[in-house]
mmCIF file of C-alpha atoms (C1' of nucleotides) in Angstrom:
data_model
loop_
_atom_site.group_PDB
_atom_site.id
_atom_site.type_symbol
_atom_site.label_atom_id
_atom_site.label_comp_id
_atom_site.label_asym_id
_atom_site.label_seq_id
_atom_site.Cartn_x
_atom_site.Cartn_y
_atom_site.Cartn_z
ATOM 1 C CA MET A 282 68.986 123.291 67.888
ATOM 2 C CA THR A 283 68.444 122.385 64.146
ATOM 3 C CA ALA A 284 65.067 120.547 63.303
ATOM 4 C CA GLN A 285 66.295 117.133 62.572
ATOM 5 C CA THR A 286 63.367 115.260 61.004
ATOM 6 C CA ALA A 287 65.233 112.877 58.972
ATOM 7 C CA GLU A 288 65.444 109.649 61.324
ATOM 8 C CA ARG A 289 69.031 108.841 61.093
ATOM 9 C CA THR A 290 69.893 105.060 62.214
ATOM 10 C CA TYR A 291 73.180 103.508 63.248
ATOM 11 C CA ARG A 292 74.552 100.102 63.070
ATOM 12 C CA ILE A 293 75.859 98.599 66.174
ATOM 13 C CA GLY A 294 79.473 99.067 65.399
ATOM 14 C CA GLU A 295 78.847 102.969 64.808
ATOM 15 C CA VAL A 296 76.977 102.906 68.074
ATOM 16 C CA ALA A 297 79.741 101.014 69.989
ATOM 17 C CA GLU A 298 82.366 103.555 68.770
ATOM 18 C CA LEU A 299 79.976 106.440 69.570
ATOM 19 C CA VAL A 300 79.635 105.533 72.963
ATOM 20 C CA GLY A 301 83.232 103.769 73.987
ATOM 21 C CA VAL A 302 82.068 100.114 74.428
ATOM 22 C CA THR A 303 82.219 97.069 72.291
ATOM 23 C CA THR A 304 79.414 95.562 70.422
ATOM 24 C CA ARG A 305 79.111 92.618 72.862
ATOM 25 C CA THR A 306 78.409 95.130 75.687
ATOM 26 C CA ILE A 307 75.559 96.413 73.540
ATOM 27 C CA ARG A 308 74.094 93.104 72.887
ATOM 28 C CA TYR A 309 74.509 91.978 76.399
ATOM 29 C CA TYR A 310 72.362 94.961 77.492
ATOM 30 C CA GLU A 311 69.888 94.032 75.102
ATOM 31 C CA GLU A 312 69.782 90.580 76.441
ATOM 32 C CA ARG A 313 69.295 91.852 79.993
ATOM 33 C CA GLY A 314 66.637 93.993 78.903
ATOM 34 C CA LEU A 315 68.291 97.409 79.285
ATOM 35 C CA LEU A 316 67.841 98.440 75.489
ATOM 36 C CA GLY A 317 64.409 97.933 74.000
ATOM 37 C CA LYS A 318 64.190 94.609 71.776
ATOM 38 C CA ASP A 319 63.380 95.441 68.353
ATOM 39 C CA SER A 320 60.502 92.736 68.099
ATOM 40 C CA ALA A 321 60.403 93.187 64.364
ATOM 41 C CA ARG A 322 64.116 92.365 63.757
ATOM 42 C CA ALA A 323 64.279 88.833 61.916
ATOM 43 C CA LYS A 324 66.798 86.262 63.458
ATOM 44 C CA GLY A 325 70.202 86.919 62.048
ATOM 45 C CA ALA A 326 69.096 90.629 60.593
ATOM 46 C CA HIS A 327 71.107 93.439 61.487
ATOM 47 C CA ARG A 328 70.380 95.736 64.614
ATOM 48 C CA LEU A 329 69.459 99.366 63.817
ATOM 49 C CA TYR A 330 69.575 101.941 66.426
ATOM 50 C CA THR A 331 68.196 105.594 66.152
ATOM 51 C CA ASP A 332 69.808 108.861 68.259
ATOM 52 C CA ALA A 333 67.434 108.440 71.255
ATOM 53 C CA ASP A 334 68.943 104.937 71.608
ATOM 54 C CA VAL A 335 72.368 106.504 71.475
ATOM 55 C CA THR A 336 71.583 108.848 74.196
ATOM 56 C CA ARG A 337 69.828 106.303 76.286
ATOM 57 C CA LEU A 338 73.057 103.958 76.246
ATOM 58 C CA ARG A 339 75.150 106.868 76.887
ATOM 59 C CA GLU A 340 72.983 107.685 80.277
ATOM 60 C CA LEU A 341 73.126 104.140 81.251
ATOM 61 C CA LEU A 342 76.957 104.035 80.745
ATOM 62 C CA ARG A 343 77.343 107.097 82.733
ATOM 63 C CA LEU A 344 75.237 105.634 85.738
ATOM 64 C CA ARG A 345 77.352 102.344 85.474
ATOM 65 C CA ASP A 346 80.642 104.106 85.311
ATOM 66 C CA LEU A 347 80.234 107.175 87.856
ATOM 67 C CA LEU A 348 78.105 105.503 90.290
ATOM 68 C CA GLY A 349 79.410 101.905 89.943
ATOM 69 C CA LEU A 350 75.834 100.361 89.778
ATOM 70 C CA SER A 351 75.067 96.796 88.702
ATOM 71 C CA LEU A 352 73.106 96.028 85.592
ATOM 72 C CA GLU A 353 70.246 95.085 87.977
ATOM 73 C CA GLU A 354 70.271 98.281 89.722
ATOM 74 C CA LEU A 355 70.369 99.809 86.250
ATOM 75 C CA VAL A 356 67.121 98.439 85.287
ATOM 76 C CA GLU A 357 65.444 100.032 88.234
ATOM 77 C CA LEU A 358 66.965 103.468 88.104
ATOM 78 C CA ALA A 359 66.861 103.794 84.359
ATOM 79 C CA GLU A 360 63.054 103.494 84.213
ATOM 80 C CA ALA A 361 63.170 106.959 84.310
ATOM 81 C CA GLU A 362 64.905 106.975 81.063
ATOM 82 C CA GLU A 363 62.645 104.311 79.682
ATOM 83 C CA ALA A 364 59.890 106.695 80.309
ATOM 84 C CA ARG A 365 61.671 109.497 78.774
ATOM 85 C CA ALA A 366 62.273 107.452 75.591
ATOM 86 C CA VAL A 367 58.610 106.413 75.661
ATOM 87 C CA LEU A 368 57.817 110.151 76.199
ATOM 88 C CA ARG A 369 60.024 111.263 73.222
ATOM 89 C CA GLN A 370 58.417 108.681 70.987
ATOM 90 C CA ARG A 371 54.794 108.946 71.867
ATOM 91 C CA TRP A 372 54.918 112.564 72.774
ATOM 92 C CA HIS A 373 53.292 113.279 69.159
ATOM 93 C CA SER A 374 51.516 110.163 68.356
ATOM 94 C CA ASP A 375 49.648 110.117 71.749
ATOM 95 C CA PRO A 376 48.376 113.446 72.431
ATOM 96 C CA SER A 377 46.652 112.493 75.630
ATOM 97 C CA GLU A 378 47.348 114.971 78.192
ATOM 98 C CA ALA A 379 46.927 112.441 81.111
ATOM 99 C CA VAL A 380 49.440 109.992 79.690
ATOM 100 C CA ARG A 381 52.047 112.716 79.423
ATOM 101 C CA ALA A 382 51.380 113.869 82.902
ATOM 102 C CA ALA A 383 51.678 110.255 84.206
ATOM 103 C CA ILE A 384 55.142 109.851 82.325
ATOM 104 C CA VAL A 385 56.273 112.847 83.663
ATOM 105 C CA GLU A 386 55.094 112.147 87.350
ATOM 106 C CA GLU A 387 56.968 108.861 87.262
ATOM 107 C CA ALA A 388 60.041 110.223 85.996
ATOM 108 C CA ILE A 389 60.307 112.953 88.456
ATOM 109 C CA PRO A 390 61.346 110.630 91.681
ATOM 110 C CA LEU A 391 63.667 108.521 89.578
ATOM 111 C CA VAL A 392 65.865 111.494 88.593
ATOM 112 C CA THR A 393 65.523 112.710 91.815
ATOM 113 C CA ARG A 394 66.998 109.638 93.284
ATOM 114 C CA GLN A 395 69.796 109.554 90.608
ATOM 115 C CA LEU A 396 70.715 113.155 91.709
ATOM 116 C CA GLU A 397 70.879 112.072 95.470
ATOM 117 C CA LEU A 398 73.197 108.930 94.446
ATOM 118 C CA VAL A 399 75.364 111.583 92.438
ATOM 119 C CA ARG A 400 75.594 113.913 95.392
ATOM 120 C CA ALA A 401 76.423 111.252 97.923
ATOM 121 C CA ARG A 402 79.286 110.107 95.546
ATOM 122 C CA ARG A 403 80.656 113.641 95.197
ATOM 123 C CA ALA A 404 80.702 113.875 98.967
ATOM 124 C CA LYS A 405 82.758 110.913 99.300
ATOM 125 C CA LEU A 406 84.997 111.885 96.609
ATOM 126 C CA ALA A 407 85.360 115.386 98.587
ATOM 127 C CA GLU A 408 86.534 113.563 101.462
ATOM 128 C CA PHE A 409 88.979 111.122 99.820
ATOM 129 C CA GLU A 410 90.330 114.390 97.971
ATOM 130 C CA ALA A 411 90.926 116.260 101.137
ATOM 131 C CA ASP A 412 92.567 112.974 102.823
ATOM 132 C CA LEU A 413 94.980 112.708 99.759
ATOM 133 C CA LYS A 414 95.860 116.419 100.142
ATOM 134 C CA LYS A 415 96.678 115.999 103.663
ATOM 135 C CA LYS A 416 98.775 112.828 102.774
ATOM 136 C CA LEU A 417 100.465 114.605 100.221
ATOM 137 C CA ARG A 418 101.516 117.782 102.644
ATOM 138 C CA SER A 419 102.648 115.398 105.223
ATOM 139 C CA LEU A 420 104.921 113.380 102.588
ATOM 140 C CA GLU A 421 106.405 116.601 101.298
ATOM 141 C CA GLU A 422 106.922 117.859 104.830
ATOM 142 C CA ARG A 423 109.043 114.927 105.708
ATOM 143 C CA ARG A 424 110.893 114.996 102.247
ATOM 144 C CA ARG A 425 111.971 118.523 103.388
ATOM 145 C CA THR A 426 112.770 117.240 106.910
ATOM 146 C CA LEU A 427 115.070 114.469 105.280
ATOM 147 C CA GLY A 428 116.440 116.565 103.006
ATOM 148 C CA MET A 429 117.712 119.175 105.406
ATOM 149 C CA LYS A 430 119.446 116.227 107.318
ATOM 150 C CA ALA A 431 121.091 114.645 104.323
ATOM 151 C CA GLY A 432 121.917 117.785 102.719
ATOM 152 C CA MET B 139 96.079 110.389 119.552
ATOM 153 C CA THR B 140 96.882 107.683 122.401
ATOM 154 C CA ALA B 141 100.163 105.995 122.274
ATOM 155 C CA GLN B 142 99.050 102.410 121.017
ATOM 156 C CA THR B 143 102.091 100.104 121.793
ATOM 157 C CA ALA B 144 100.268 96.878 122.320
ATOM 158 C CA GLU B 145 100.267 95.312 118.681
ATOM 159 C CA ARG B 146 96.561 94.416 118.327
ATOM 160 C CA THR B 147 95.780 91.658 115.622
ATOM 161 C CA TYR B 148 92.693 90.876 113.819
ATOM 162 C CA ARG B 149 91.502 87.573 112.318
ATOM 163 C CA ILE B 150 89.932 87.728 109.039
ATOM 164 C CA GLY B 151 86.388 87.613 109.822
ATOM 165 C CA GLU B 152 86.866 90.787 112.068
ATOM 166 C CA VAL B 153 88.821 92.566 109.393
ATOM 167 C CA ALA B 154 85.989 91.688 106.865
ATOM 168 C CA GLU B 155 83.324 93.492 109.084
ATOM 169 C CA LEU B 156 85.628 96.300 109.816
ATOM 170 C CA VAL B 157 85.893 96.953 106.301
ATOM 171 C CA GLY B 158 82.641 95.807 104.883
ATOM 172 C CA VAL B 159 83.657 93.143 102.553
ATOM 173 C CA THR B 160 83.247 89.429 102.730
ATOM 174 C CA THR B 161 86.440 86.968 103.765
ATOM 175 C CA ARG B 162 86.587 85.878 100.540
ATOM 176 C CA THR B 163 87.689 88.992 98.952
ATOM 177 C CA ILE B 164 90.315 89.382 101.408
ATOM 178 C CA ARG B 165 91.696 86.074 100.552
ATOM 179 C CA TYR B 166 91.389 86.873 96.912
ATOM 180 C CA TYR B 167 93.309 90.152 97.283
ATOM 181 C CA GLU B 168 96.177 88.121 99.013
ATOM 182 C CA GLU B 169 96.178 85.797 96.163
ATOM 183 C CA ARG B 170 96.577 88.665 93.607
ATOM 184 C CA GLY B 171 99.346 90.207 95.607
ATOM 185 C CA LEU B 172 97.577 93.233 97.019
ATOM 186 C CA LEU B 173 98.025 92.473 100.604
ATOM 187 C CA GLY B 174 101.153 91.150 101.742
ATOM 188 C CA LYS B 175 101.455 87.558 102.180
ATOM 189 C CA ASP B 176 102.580 86.138 105.718
ATOM 190 C CA SER B 177 105.291 83.972 104.433
ATOM 191 C CA ALA B 178 105.613 82.593 107.941
ATOM 192 C CA ARG B 179 102.180 81.418 107.973
ATOM 193 C CA ALA B 180 101.823 77.604 107.993
ATOM 194 C CA LYS B 181 99.357 75.874 105.486
ATOM 195 C CA GLY B 182 96.040 75.888 107.011
ATOM 196 C CA ALA B 183 96.681 78.159 110.057
ATOM 197 C CA HIS B 184 94.656 81.172 110.696
ATOM 198 C CA ARG B 185 95.751 84.500 109.028
ATOM 199 C CA LEU B 186 96.234 87.518 111.361
ATOM 200 C CA TYR B 187 96.141 91.255 110.603
ATOM 201 C CA THR B 188 97.586 94.352 111.857
ATOM 202 C CA ASP B 189 96.039 97.742 112.369
ATOM 203 C CA ALA B 190 98.088 98.914 109.323
ATOM 204 C CA ASP B 191 96.721 95.867 107.109
ATOM 205 C CA VAL B 192 93.214 97.239 107.966
ATOM 206 C CA THR B 193 94.072 100.802 106.941
ATOM 207 C CA ARG B 194 95.759 99.606 103.721
ATOM 208 C CA LEU B 195 92.808 97.585 102.911
ATOM 209 C CA ARG B 196 90.572 100.352 103.284
ATOM 210 C CA GLU B 197 92.447 102.535 101.226
ATOM 211 C CA LEU B 198 92.437 99.882 98.230
ATOM 212 C CA LEU B 199 88.747 99.606 98.707
ATOM 213 C CA ARG B 200 88.288 103.270 98.408
ATOM 214 C CA LEU B 201 90.286 103.598 94.998
ATOM 215 C CA ARG B 202 88.408 100.653 93.783
ATOM 216 C CA ASP B 203 84.936 101.837 94.836
ATOM 217 C CA LEU B 204 85.498 105.292 94.078
ATOM 218 C CA LEU B 205 87.428 105.386 91.129
ATOM 219 C CA GLY B 206 86.410 102.118 89.647
ATOM 220 C CA LEU B 207 89.901 100.372 89.346
ATOM 221 C CA SER B 208 90.632 96.965 88.286
ATOM 222 C CA LEU B 209 92.715 94.870 90.550
ATOM 223 C CA GLU B 210 95.753 94.903 88.087
ATOM 224 C CA GLU B 211 95.444 98.999 88.166
ATOM 225 C CA LEU B 212 95.292 98.808 92.075
ATOM 226 C CA VAL B 213 98.608 96.921 92.247
ATOM 227 C CA GLU B 214 100.206 99.851 90.476
ATOM 228 C CA LEU B 215 98.428 102.768 92.245
ATOM 229 C CA ALA B 216 98.928 101.267 95.456
ATOM 230 C CA GLU B 217 102.654 100.975 95.498
ATOM 231 C CA ALA B 218 102.511 104.271 97.403
ATOM 232 C CA GLU B 219 100.476 102.364 100.123
ATOM 233 C CA GLU B 220 102.949 99.500 99.965
ATOM 234 C CA ALA B 221 105.829 101.827 100.337
ATOM 235 C CA ARG B 222 103.978 103.550 103.105
ATOM 236 C CA ALA B 223 103.333 100.271 104.950
ATOM 237 C CA VAL B 224 106.981 99.407 104.684
ATOM 238 C CA LEU B 225 107.709 102.949 106.026
ATOM 239 C CA ARG B 226 105.699 102.120 109.062
ATOM 240 C CA GLN B 227 107.158 98.927 109.683
ATOM 241 C CA ARG B 228 110.899 99.887 109.087
ATOM 242 C CA TRP B 229 110.884 103.391 110.239
ATOM 243 C CA HIS B 230 112.023 102.261 113.634
ATOM 244 C CA SER B 231 113.947 99.269 112.830
ATOM 245 C CA ASP B 232 115.969 100.704 109.797
ATOM 246 C CA PRO B 233 116.981 104.403 110.963
ATOM 247 C CA SER B 234 118.580 104.952 107.457
ATOM 248 C CA GLU B 235 117.991 108.449 106.333
ATOM 249 C CA ALA B 236 118.542 107.548 102.681
ATOM 250 C CA VAL B 237 116.111 104.757 102.964
ATOM 251 C CA ARG B 238 113.526 107.056 104.271
ATOM 252 C CA ALA B 239 114.089 109.590 101.815
ATOM 253 C CA ALA B 240 113.510 107.248 98.831
ATOM 254 C CA ILE B 241 110.577 106.033 100.238
ATOM 255 C CA VAL B 242 108.960 109.443 100.480
ATOM 256 C CA GLU B 243 110.405 110.318 97.013
ATOM 257 C CA GLU B 244 108.696 107.307 95.416
ATOM 258 C CA ALA B 245 105.227 107.812 97.357
ATOM 259 C CA ILE B 246 104.985 111.420 96.337
ATOM 260 C CA PRO B 247 104.114 110.846 92.455
ATOM 261 C CA LEU B 248 101.917 107.956 93.141
ATOM 262 C CA VAL B 249 99.690 109.995 95.817
ATOM 263 C CA THR B 250 99.770 112.997 93.326
ATOM 264 C CA ARG B 251 98.392 110.476 90.665
ATOM 265 C CA GLN B 252 95.689 109.325 93.054
ATOM 266 C CA LEU B 253 94.834 112.946 93.734
ATOM 267 C CA GLU B 254 94.567 113.578 89.841
ATOM 268 C CA LEU B 255 92.247 110.546 89.464
ATOM 269 C CA VAL B 256 89.938 111.960 92.122
ATOM 270 C CA ARG B 257 89.752 115.368 90.816
ATOM 271 C CA ALA B 258 89.118 113.920 87.317
ATOM 272 C CA ARG B 259 86.210 111.854 88.709
ATOM 273 C CA ARG B 260 84.663 114.849 90.593
ATOM 274 C CA ALA B 261 84.667 116.975 87.678
ATOM 275 C CA LYS B 262 82.602 114.351 85.663
ATOM 276 C CA LEU B 263 80.352 113.831 88.604
ATOM 277 C CA ALA B 264 80.150 117.670 88.739
ATOM 278 C CA GLU B 265 78.904 117.676 85.277
ATOM 279 C CA PHE B 266 76.562 114.803 85.759
ATOM 280 C CA GLU B 267 74.880 116.479 88.627
ATOM 281 C CA ALA B 268 74.376 119.586 86.544
ATOM 282 C CA ASP B 269 72.627 117.697 83.862
ATOM 283 C CA LEU B 270 70.722 115.821 86.075
ATOM 284 C CA LYS B 271 69.524 119.159 87.993
ATOM 285 C CA LYS B 272 68.645 120.775 84.345
ATOM 286 C CA LYS B 273 66.574 117.614 83.486
ATOM 287 C CA LEU B 274 64.769 117.609 86.701
ATOM 288 C CA ARG B 275 63.822 121.494 86.309
ATOM 289 C CA SER B 276 62.563 120.619 82.826
ATOM 290 C CA LEU B 277 60.449 117.915 84.003
ATOM 291 C CA GLU B 278 58.983 119.885 86.946
ATOM 292 C CA GLU B 279 58.190 122.688 84.213
ATOM 293 C CA ARG B 280 56.260 120.280 81.939
ATOM 294 C CA ARG B 281 54.586 118.998 85.017
ATOM 295 C CA ARG B 282 53.188 122.580 85.891
ATOM 296 C CA THR B 283 52.351 123.009 82.269
ATOM 297 C CA LEU B 284 50.403 119.903 81.946
ATOM 298 C CA GLY B 285 48.609 120.564 85.323
ATOM 299 C CA MET B 286 47.766 123.823 84.352
ATOM 300 C CA LYS B 287 45.846 122.220 81.292
ATOM 301 C CA ALA B 288 44.530 119.448 83.210
ATOM 302 C CA GLY B 289 43.342 121.467 86.214
ATOM 303 C "C1'" DT C 78 82.349 89.497 42.987
ATOM 304 C "C1'" DT C 79 85.202 91.028 46.751
ATOM 305 C "C1'" DG C 80 85.481 93.365 51.472
ATOM 306 C "C1'" DC C 81 83.476 94.817 55.375
ATOM 307 C "C1'" DT C 82 80.302 94.519 59.050
ATOM 308 C "C1'" DC C 83 77.121 92.210 60.822
ATOM 309 C "C1'" DC C 84 75.036 87.521 63.078
ATOM 310 C "C1'" DT C 85 74.980 83.917 66.590
ATOM 311 C "C1'" DC C 86 76.797 80.285 69.585
ATOM 312 C "C1'" DA C 87 80.033 79.295 73.001
ATOM 313 C "C1'" DC C 88 83.912 78.903 75.845
ATOM 314 C "C1'" DG C 89 87.160 82.219 78.615
ATOM 315 C "C1'" DT C 90 88.076 85.831 82.175
ATOM 316 C "C1'" DC C 91 87.832 88.974 86.119
ATOM 317 C "C1'" DA C 92 86.154 89.382 90.986
ATOM 318 C "C1'" DC C 93 84.272 87.536 93.684
ATOM 319 C "C1'" DG C 94 79.774 84.396 95.759
ATOM 320 C "C1'" DT C 95 78.626 80.056 97.928
ATOM 321 C "C1'" DG C 96 78.650 76.086 99.612
ATOM 322 C "C1'" DA C 97 81.329 71.011 101.094
ATOM 323 C "C1'" DG C 98 84.066 68.920 104.306
ATOM 324 C "C1'" DG C 99 87.490 69.478 107.600
ATOM 325 C "C1'" DT C 100 90.835 71.568 111.280
ATOM 326 C "C1'" DG C 101 91.901 74.707 115.133
ATOM 327 C "C1'" DG C 102 91.855 77.988 119.045
ATOM 328 C "C1'" DC C 103 88.857 80.065 123.599
ATOM 329 C "C1'" DT D 132 83.771 68.376 124.557
ATOM 330 C "C1'" DT D 133 81.032 71.794 122.491
ATOM 331 C "C1'" DG D 134 80.639 75.865 119.266
ATOM 332 C "C1'" DC D 135 82.461 79.245 116.560
ATOM 333 C "C1'" DT D 136 85.643 80.886 113.380
ATOM 334 C "C1'" DC D 137 88.963 79.280 110.422
ATOM 335 C "C1'" DC D 138 90.802 76.782 106.665
ATOM 336 C "C1'" DT D 139 91.315 74.823 101.710
ATOM 337 C "C1'" DC D 140 89.265 73.374 97.606
ATOM 338 C "C1'" DA D 141 86.173 74.035 93.792
ATOM 339 C "C1'" DC D 142 82.045 75.045 91.252
ATOM 340 C "C1'" DG D 143 78.863 79.205 90.194
ATOM 341 C "C1'" DT D 144 78.033 84.069 88.684
ATOM 342 C "C1'" DC D 145 78.160 88.604 86.596
ATOM 343 C "C1'" DA D 146 79.549 91.621 82.987
ATOM 344 C "C1'" DC D 147 81.311 91.244 79.509
ATOM 345 C "C1'" DG D 148 86.078 89.493 75.985
ATOM 346 C "C1'" DT D 149 87.221 86.704 72.184
ATOM 347 C "C1'" DG D 150 87.681 83.920 68.694
ATOM 348 C "C1'" DA D 151 84.723 80.625 65.345
ATOM 349 C "C1'" DG D 152 81.980 79.748 61.348
ATOM 350 C "C1'" DG D 153 78.584 81.803 58.493
ATOM 351 C "C1'" DT D 154 75.258 85.333 56.448
ATOM 352 C "C1'" DG D 155 73.833 90.073 54.550
ATOM 353 C "C1'" DG D 156 74.253 94.962 52.723
ATOM 354 C "C1'" DC D 157 77.111 99.057 49.980
#
DNA sequence: TTGCTCCTCACGTCACGTGAGGTGGC
DNA sequence: TTGCTCCTCACGTCACGTGAGGTGGC
């Protein structure tokens, strides 16, 4: 919780290592509109990322990996993150209460939807785990039975 | 728990609908060696599947969807299922205790491995769920604060 | 100036999707 | 015989992987 006022930036290779993907993935996400294109960047110039970009990318990857969403589905569900990024950047520059309220109102149903998806996944995994435990106990029971006859 | 002795068979389209994939996926899995190739099938003849095949396919898809495994990873992890399929088919035709014991011994560590992967996934999802709840509470708190000032 | 990382094509790959054109069983 | 489902190519697509050849900042 230290006051970080110095806007640190990262190069694409640093970001890739931080979040555990390749630079290709990051450029591809930019192509598909999942990461804000820096329209000020000259053709051929290096891409630069902020801490907020790294956070956003981590959230996208978590949705992708844990929920198995396509990039198209990510675009929809990640608008909450988009809104939050806008919120973080504009919170100070645009002090309008109405704008802040609108951003929050938009974000809530999307985060709620994410929460629902995560819960549904957890339920399926719980069922899977129960089935595997049952299977394992059955196998161990058979092993004991066979071992008795063999030994 | 009825005694089903009549070996029902299914066509590829029936299997596809039962498990929720396309026929292309089933043929592709056969190509990649995930489903036993029926070597007796003539070129151009229809594929026929048993209940055991449907069960095996369901297990493969669960590993793919819930754990996000590649088909190559499925090949490794699904050998337990392979063994179990062999077990089901040979259990009566080959009464050798040693063979049965060997099949069970091979299956146990693989099912154990699956169980570990499922637990790790569940833990990650639990963490994700906690973060989303926190985020949601934070948003609702902000909404109340903003609402108070606006109203 | 020398490395190192970055850049933009652009073709390859994995896991299928999607017709094209033809054959086989109720 | 008429549908319906199946068959085998074979090209398309999504989400990147992987060089090829070249430019830019400590």
